[in-house]
PDB file of C-alpha atoms in Angstrom:
ATOM      1  CA  UNK A 265     -18.376 -56.071 -24.268  1.00 77.00           C
ATOM      2  CA  UNK A 266     -15.786 -53.440 -23.425  1.00 81.00           C
ATOM      3  CA  UNK A 267     -18.507 -50.857 -22.766  1.00 84.00           C
ATOM      4  CA  UNK A 268     -20.342 -53.277 -20.465  1.00 87.00           C
ATOM      5  CA  UNK A 269     -17.180 -53.885 -18.431  1.00 86.00           C
ATOM      6  CA  UNK A 270     -16.620 -50.141 -18.226  1.00 87.00           C
ATOM      7  CA  UNK A 271     -20.183 -49.486 -17.031  1.00 89.00           C
ATOM      8  CA  UNK A 272     -20.012 -52.216 -14.369  1.00 90.00           C
ATOM      9  CA  UNK A 273     -16.596 -51.027 -13.156  1.00 91.00           C
ATOM     10  CA  UNK A 274     -17.859 -47.450 -13.002  1.00 91.00           C
ATOM     11  CA  UNK A 275     -20.939 -48.597 -11.073  1.00 92.00           C
ATOM     12  CA  UNK A 276     -18.695 -50.315  -8.529  1.00 92.00           C
ATOM     13  CA  UNK A 277     -16.507 -47.216  -8.374  1.00 93.00           C
ATOM     14  CA  UNK A 278     -19.538 -45.000  -7.798  1.00 93.00           C
ATOM     15  CA  UNK A 279     -20.628 -47.317  -4.962  1.00 94.00           C
ATOM     16  CA  UNK A 280     -17.221 -46.781  -3.346  1.00 94.00           C
ATOM     17  CA  UNK A 281     -17.431 -43.023  -3.920  1.00 94.00           C
ATOM     18  CA  UNK A 282     -20.872 -42.777  -2.297  1.00 94.00           C
ATOM     19  CA  UNK A 283     -19.578 -44.764   0.678  1.00 94.00           C
ATOM     20  CA  UNK A 284     -16.631 -42.360   1.131  1.00 94.00           C
ATOM     21  CA  UNK A 285     -17.939 -38.899   0.194  1.00 92.00           C
ATOM     22  CA  UNK A 286     -20.545 -37.576   2.647  1.00 92.00           C
ATOM     23  CA  UNK A 287     -22.207 -35.208   0.159  1.00 91.00           C
ATOM     24  CA  UNK A 288     -22.961 -38.031  -2.304  1.00 92.00           C
ATOM     25  CA  UNK A 289     -26.146 -40.069  -2.069  1.00 92.00           C
ATOM     26  CA  UNK A 290     -28.152 -42.515  -4.115  1.00 93.00           C
ATOM     27  CA  UNK A 291     -31.612 -41.588  -5.388  1.00 90.00           C
ATOM     28  CA  UNK A 292     -34.066 -44.246  -6.525  1.00 86.00           C
ATOM     29  CA  UNK A 293     -34.816 -47.896  -5.965  1.00 87.00           C
ATOM     30  CA  UNK A 294     -33.352 -50.457  -6.447  1.00 91.00           C
ATOM     31  CA  UNK A 295     -29.940 -49.107  -5.469  1.00 90.00           C
ATOM     32  CA  UNK A 296     -28.021 -51.271  -7.943  1.00 92.00           C
ATOM     33  CA  UNK A 297     -30.080 -49.847 -10.804  1.00 92.00           C
ATOM     34  CA  UNK A 298     -29.351 -46.318  -9.604  1.00 93.00           C
ATOM     35  CA  UNK A 299     -25.628 -47.044  -9.623  1.00 93.00           C
ATOM     36  CA  UNK A 300     -25.863 -48.603 -13.087  1.00 93.00           C
ATOM     37  CA  UNK A 301     -27.860 -45.691 -14.512  1.00 94.00           C
ATOM     38  CA  UNK A 302     -25.314 -43.192 -13.192  1.00 93.00           C
ATOM     39  CA  UNK A 303     -22.448 -45.318 -14.497  1.00 93.00           C
ATOM     40  CA  UNK A 304     -24.054 -45.617 -17.925  1.00 93.00           C
ATOM     41  CA  UNK A 305     -24.505 -41.857 -18.180  1.00 94.00           C
ATOM     42  CA  UNK A 306     -20.969 -41.218 -16.941  1.00 93.00           C
ATOM     43  CA  UNK A 307     -19.498 -43.606 -19.508  1.00 92.00           C
ATOM     44  CA  UNK A 308     -21.520 -41.994 -22.304  1.00 92.00           C
ATOM     45  CA  UNK A 309     -20.466 -38.503 -21.177  1.00 92.00           C
ATOM     46  CA  UNK A 310     -16.819 -39.572 -20.973  1.00 91.00           C
ATOM     47  CA  UNK A 311     -16.977 -41.100 -24.448  1.00 92.00           C
ATOM     48  CA  UNK A 312     -18.811 -38.297 -26.257  1.00 94.00           C
ATOM     49  CA  UNK A 313     -18.657 -34.972 -24.417  1.00 94.00           C
ATOM     50  CA  UNK A 314     -15.366 -35.160 -22.503  1.00 94.00           C
ATOM     51  CA  UNK A 315     -13.062 -35.261 -25.580  1.00 95.00           C
ATOM     52  CA  UNK A 316     -14.744 -32.156 -27.000  1.00 96.00           C
ATOM     53  CA  UNK A 317     -14.400 -30.235 -23.732  1.00 95.00           C
ATOM     54  CA  UNK A 318     -10.794 -31.372 -23.333  1.00 95.00           C
ATOM     55  CA  UNK A 319      -9.953 -30.135 -26.806  1.00 96.00           C
ATOM     56  CA  UNK A 320     -11.631 -26.775 -26.253  1.00 96.00           C
ATOM     57  CA  UNK A 321      -9.920 -26.290 -22.894  1.00 95.00           C
ATOM     58  CA  UNK A 322      -6.352 -27.059 -23.984  1.00 95.00           C
ATOM     59  CA  UNK A 323      -5.126 -23.488 -23.298  1.00 95.00           C
ATOM     60  CA  UNK A 324      -6.562 -23.468 -19.756  1.00 96.00           C
ATOM     61  CA  UNK A 325      -5.246 -26.958 -19.084  1.00 94.00           C
ATOM     62  CA  UNK A 326      -1.754 -25.923 -20.198  1.00 95.00           C
ATOM     63  CA  UNK A 327      -1.868 -22.764 -18.055  1.00 96.00           C
ATOM     64  CA  UNK A 328      -2.878 -24.765 -14.973  1.00 94.00           C
ATOM     65  CA  UNK A 329      -0.302 -27.479 -15.705  1.00 94.00           C
ATOM     66  CA  UNK A 330      -3.024 -30.088 -16.180  1.00 92.00           C
ATOM     67  CA  UNK A 331      -4.994 -29.407 -13.013  1.00 93.00           C
ATOM     68  CA  UNK A 332      -7.988 -28.189 -15.007  1.00 95.00           C
ATOM     69  CA  UNK A 333      -8.559 -31.792 -16.102  1.00 93.00           C
ATOM     70  CA  UNK A 334      -9.844 -32.468 -12.574  1.00 93.00           C
ATOM     71  CA  UNK A 335     -12.445 -29.752 -13.086  1.00 95.00           C
ATOM     72  CA  UNK A 336     -13.461 -31.378 -16.379  1.00 95.00           C
ATOM     73  CA  UNK A 337     -13.870 -34.715 -14.581  1.00 93.00           C
ATOM     74  CA  UNK A 338     -16.032 -33.040 -11.932  1.00 94.00           C
ATOM     75  CA  UNK A 339     -18.128 -31.465 -14.688  1.00 94.00           C
ATOM     76  CA  UNK A 340     -18.661 -34.895 -16.279  1.00 94.00           C
ATOM     77  CA  UNK A 341     -19.804 -36.329 -12.931  1.00 94.00           C
ATOM     78  CA  UNK A 342     -22.189 -33.420 -12.436  1.00 93.00           C
ATOM     79  CA  UNK A 343     -23.644 -33.765 -15.933  1.00 93.00           C
ATOM     80  CA  UNK A 344     -23.967 -37.538 -15.610  1.00 93.00           C
ATOM     81  CA  UNK A 345     -25.700 -37.130 -12.267  1.00 92.00           C
ATOM     82  CA  UNK A 346     -28.209 -34.660 -13.677  1.00 92.00           C
ATOM     83  CA  UNK A 347     -28.878 -36.728 -16.790  1.00 92.00           C
ATOM     84  CA  UNK A 348     -29.259 -40.013 -14.911  1.00 90.00           C
ATOM     85  CA  UNK A 349     -31.738 -38.457 -12.519  1.00 88.00           C
ATOM     86  CA  UNK A 350     -33.768 -36.770 -15.258  1.00 90.00           C
ATOM     87  CA  UNK A 351     -33.740 -39.665 -17.754  1.00 89.00           C
ATOM     88  CA  UNK A 352     -33.991 -42.686 -15.434  1.00 89.00           C
ATOM     89  CA  UNK A 353     -35.366 -41.026 -12.301  1.00 87.00           C
ATOM     90  CA  UNK A 354     -32.501 -42.474 -10.272  1.00 90.00           C
ATOM     91  CA  UNK A 355     -28.758 -42.176  -9.900  1.00 89.00           C
ATOM     92  CA  UNK A 356     -26.016 -40.739  -7.753  1.00 91.00           C
ATOM     93  CA  UNK A 357     -26.540 -37.154  -6.616  1.00 92.00           C
ATOM     94  CA  UNK A 358     -23.640 -35.082  -5.352  1.00 92.00           C
ATOM     95  CA  UNK A 359     -24.000 -31.665  -3.752  1.00 89.00           C
ATOM     96  CA  UNK A 360     -21.265 -29.047  -3.963  1.00 91.00           C
ATOM     97  CA  UNK A 361     -18.208 -28.606  -6.131  1.00 93.00           C
ATOM     98  CA  UNK A 362     -15.751 -30.235  -3.739  1.00 94.00           C
ATOM     99  CA  UNK A 363     -17.947 -33.276  -3.236  1.00 93.00           C
ATOM    100  CA  UNK A 364     -18.291 -33.631  -7.001  1.00 94.00           C
ATOM    101  CA  UNK A 365     -14.537 -33.292  -7.408  1.00 94.00           C
ATOM    102  CA  UNK A 366     -13.876 -35.974  -4.786  1.00 95.00           C
ATOM    103  CA  UNK A 367     -16.435 -38.316  -6.363  1.00 94.00           C
ATOM    104  CA  UNK A 368     -14.777 -37.788  -9.755  1.00 94.00           C
ATOM    105  CA  UNK A 369     -11.343 -38.592  -8.306  1.00 94.00           C
ATOM    106  CA  UNK A 370     -12.565 -41.704  -6.505  1.00 93.00           C
ATOM    107  CA  UNK A 371     -14.482 -42.982  -9.530  1.00 92.00           C
ATOM    108  CA  UNK A 372     -11.423 -42.430 -11.729  1.00 90.00           C
ATOM    109  CA  UNK A 373      -9.093 -44.209  -9.312  1.00 91.00           C
ATOM    110  CA  UNK A 374     -11.336 -47.179  -8.539  1.00 90.00           C
ATOM    111  CA  UNK A 375     -12.456 -47.756 -12.116  1.00 86.00           C
ATOM    112  CA  UNK A 376      -8.807 -47.523 -13.177  1.00 84.00           C
ATOM    113  CA  UNK A 377      -7.878 -50.145 -10.584  1.00 88.00           C
ATOM    114  CA  UNK A 378     -10.702 -52.356 -11.847  1.00 83.00           C
ATOM    115  CA  UNK A 379      -9.340 -52.103 -15.362  1.00 73.00           C
ATOM    116  CA  UNK A 380     -12.028 -49.932 -16.878  1.00 57.00           C
ATOM    117  CA  UNK A 381     -11.495 -46.722 -18.729  1.00 57.00           C
ATOM    118  CA  UNK A 382     -14.158 -44.367 -17.526  1.00 47.00           C
TER     119      UNK A 382
END
């Protein structure tokens, strides 16, 4: 149940991010399924891959006083976008590093406000 709430909150957060960031767009029909597929992949990436990358990047994160964690979040969004598009044929596509970084920040903020951890 907790995972379902997290996926739905992340889907809503990705909807907000696409509405705000100009370099983000939705690929596939229906749109709600594209948001859900991206959110599912992002939640899976955050649960499985992100802790490993965070552990391996502790020295860089300490040197940058924690700012490297934003880069890790952007990497998770980029990976989730690629996986959602290749596995489901739909999802949220973001072009450019800065657009990906802004989408990651918005998704983190909105899903945090919605009570999800994603």
